[in-house]
Amino acid sequence: MNRNQVRPQRRHATPSRIERVRRQAVPKPRVIIALLLLLGLVSVMLLDGYLRAEVGNDQRVRSDASASKVPDSVLDGGPFLSFQGGTARTRSVPDKTIALTFDDGPDPEWTQKVLDILDDNDVPGTFFLVGSMISRYPDVVRRMVDDGNEVGVHTFTHVDLSYQSAARVTREIAQTQLALAGAAGITTTLFRAPYSSTNDAIDNYSWPVYKKLGAMGYTSVFIDTDSEDWQQPGVSKIIKWATPKSGKGASVLFHDAGGNRAQTLEALPRYIKKMKAKGYAFTTVSGAQQQTQAQQAQGQQAQGQQAQAPQGTPATAGDTRQSNPEQAAHRTADTATLWEGRALLGAVAVAEWTVPGLATVLAVVGVAVLGRFAMMLVLARRHYRQRNRRRFSWGPSVTAPVSVIVPAYNEKECIANTLNSLAASTHPIEIVVVDDGSTDGTAEIAESLGLPNVRVIRQPNAGKPAALNNGVRHARYDIVVMMDGDTVFEPDTVQRLVQPFGDPEVGAVAGNAKVGNRSTVIGAWQHIEYVMGFNLDRRMYDLLRCMPTIPGAIGAFRRDAVLGVGGMSEDTLAEDTDITIALHRAGWRVVYAEHARAWTEAPASPGQLWRQRYRWSYGTMQALWKHRKSVTDRGPSGRFGRVGMPLVVLFQIVTPVFAPLIDVFTVYAMIFVDFKASLLAWLAVLLVQLVCAAYAFRLDGERYRYLLMLPLQQIAYRQLMYLVLIHSCVTAATGGRLRWQKLKRTGEVGTPAAPGTGVR
């Protein structure tokens, strides 16, 4: 239904209030699709940020903390800590035995090479894995387990658990176990805390965490010897620091991820060969525990006592669920855990593909946005200098009378101001008011003003395009000016608007539409948009000779040109864009008269603004699709298809649709990466926009004070415009139809006080 269609009787066609409420309560499919896409994007980005463990403080800030609550037997005991019946007990690595342990993996590069070295030297390793890394590189974990190595939990995000709540501790462990289950079908009873080292590093803050994990059946693994390879001190020092003293056994720490591990890869095979030459054997953590347990049992037997296997230690030689005693800490994941783990890996895989892909799109969009700003500045300056040369002229001065067509539907608040502003015109005009079936007395108000050269034509409600076409048919002069019924002209507007018709190639002229009701926040935002986005754009398009739209608020046409393309079309909701493209294709030139100003009443509420821009966006898409064959037009008539069509699609549809990624990634980076750097980057983009806006205001002679609203406009208003465009795209993609809805007017935009002053 067109916006001006006469409403049928309420009793026959209007649904009841209850029916309307029920209808509104059911979300439309396209709204549901948009919300699901938004939810999916946010979820994926949150998961990706969490996987990269870049949120929060994960480094120690305490030093010299007391260990008064930690038993001395633990502080001075062996590196393997477990609990039996609530009692802590430790085990050491047997003499001449080394348990090689690796932290922070898996890494697709370094871990694979470490595994190659272990395979070549026929020694096993125990890898303490970060859950987020497992989720991203499950293939490496599968190979690790298949090769006979042992794995343990190193938390999901490499966070110091002694700083976390009990719920966070449980979550970190559980998520890592899920990742292990999804990757290799197992869980593990081994745990190593990030930022831990030897037993004497346990303090009163971390001790409760180890007790909690012990109650859950975990063995906490510490070290006897640290290679400190993370410092990259050199190969010889890594080997020296990893070597235990006096033939003692040791739990030795290396790293297979977390940085450049080239020195580790060089030192590791040399270290293994050196220790084998000294008579050392290599085993896993479970293997070392089993050997120690066996030695203890033999000692007890020698004293005539029966060996007792620990009842609460999960890593025991008697675990019949494992065929490999070197992997006694592994457990086969149950079905529920297995599928939950696979679901986690699937979600991570989606995030791993989606976020980098979106980042690439963001880079392209960012370049396009900055390129557009640069293009607008350069071409707008050139346009300004070209049009303001003293000798510049469109040709012979246009002094002949013109017809001004005012389509009106229920414009009682505005029609008087509109007609009074036209009556003050310095150019000879006739005013044709086409009343499109108004029911509020608009036609009567127009006639009661008693203004000269005003004709009121009444027609049944048929919509704005039909009203304009009716006005064109009744126009007496060769040039027709079209405007909205809620717009006011300055006295010299018509005169300035029609001068380009001195050039016989010009078929239409776009004027400079201004926001008259700019005293409110939403009005000020639209004022910035009109000056910067619309009018600066029109300077660029004018110079490129591919103007996409003559604004409905102010435009002038050759009457024959309009009739030659079939008049204003009802095929789209953007008849102004439709007629402009049609004129281009007919070979006419469309130009911009920046000094011909019109003051229009912009929507005063977010809801009205949404409806207006929704119609504009959707109508523009309709017009572009209707004239898609313009890309194959030849000669001057095909210039819009070759130049204008790509620019409009890129800058008014594609780029704005993806532009929210800039803000989304800014928030993402502030939370998960670097708040300060991300904020500075956002401010830099804002500064570029501020420069462009300031230059646009200078060209239009506007006051700079409104630019104080620009930061808030970028945060709030721009997001609304993005959502409108995305909503329009979803509507177009789902085949939805959009009706023309009339906006509520107040008539607050009055007649300009003097020529050239405008409404401030």
Short mmCIF file of C-alpha atoms in Angstrom, two decimals, residues 49 63 102 205 268 299 407 417-418 421 480 532 568 580 625 632 645 668:
data_model
loop_
_atom_site.label_atom_id
_atom_site.label_comp_id
_atom_site.label_asym_id
_atom_site.label_seq_id
_atom_site.Cartn_x
_atom_site.Cartn_y
_atom_site.Cartn_z
CA GLY A 49 38.87 -13.96 22.64
CA SER A 63 55.90 -12.08 46.12
CA PHE A 102 56.79 -29.76 28.54
CA TYR A 205 47.13 -18.62 48.48
CA LEU A 268 66.78 -31.22 23.51
CA GLY A 299 61.39 -51.93 50.72
CA PRO A 407 2.81 17.09 -3.38
CA ASN A 417 5.23 27.61 5.97
CA THR A 418 6.09 25.87 2.70
CA SER A 421 8.50 30.55 1.69
CA VAL A 480 9.71 22.02 -12.89
CA MET A 532 28.94 15.52 5.70
CA MET A 568 8.07 9.34 -11.59
CA THR A 580 17.77 10.19 -11.30
CA TRP A 625 18.31 -3.56 -8.98
CA THR A 632 26.17 -2.53 -19.88
CA MET A 645 26.59 2.11 -9.75
CA TYR A 668 36.78 -6.92 21.00
#
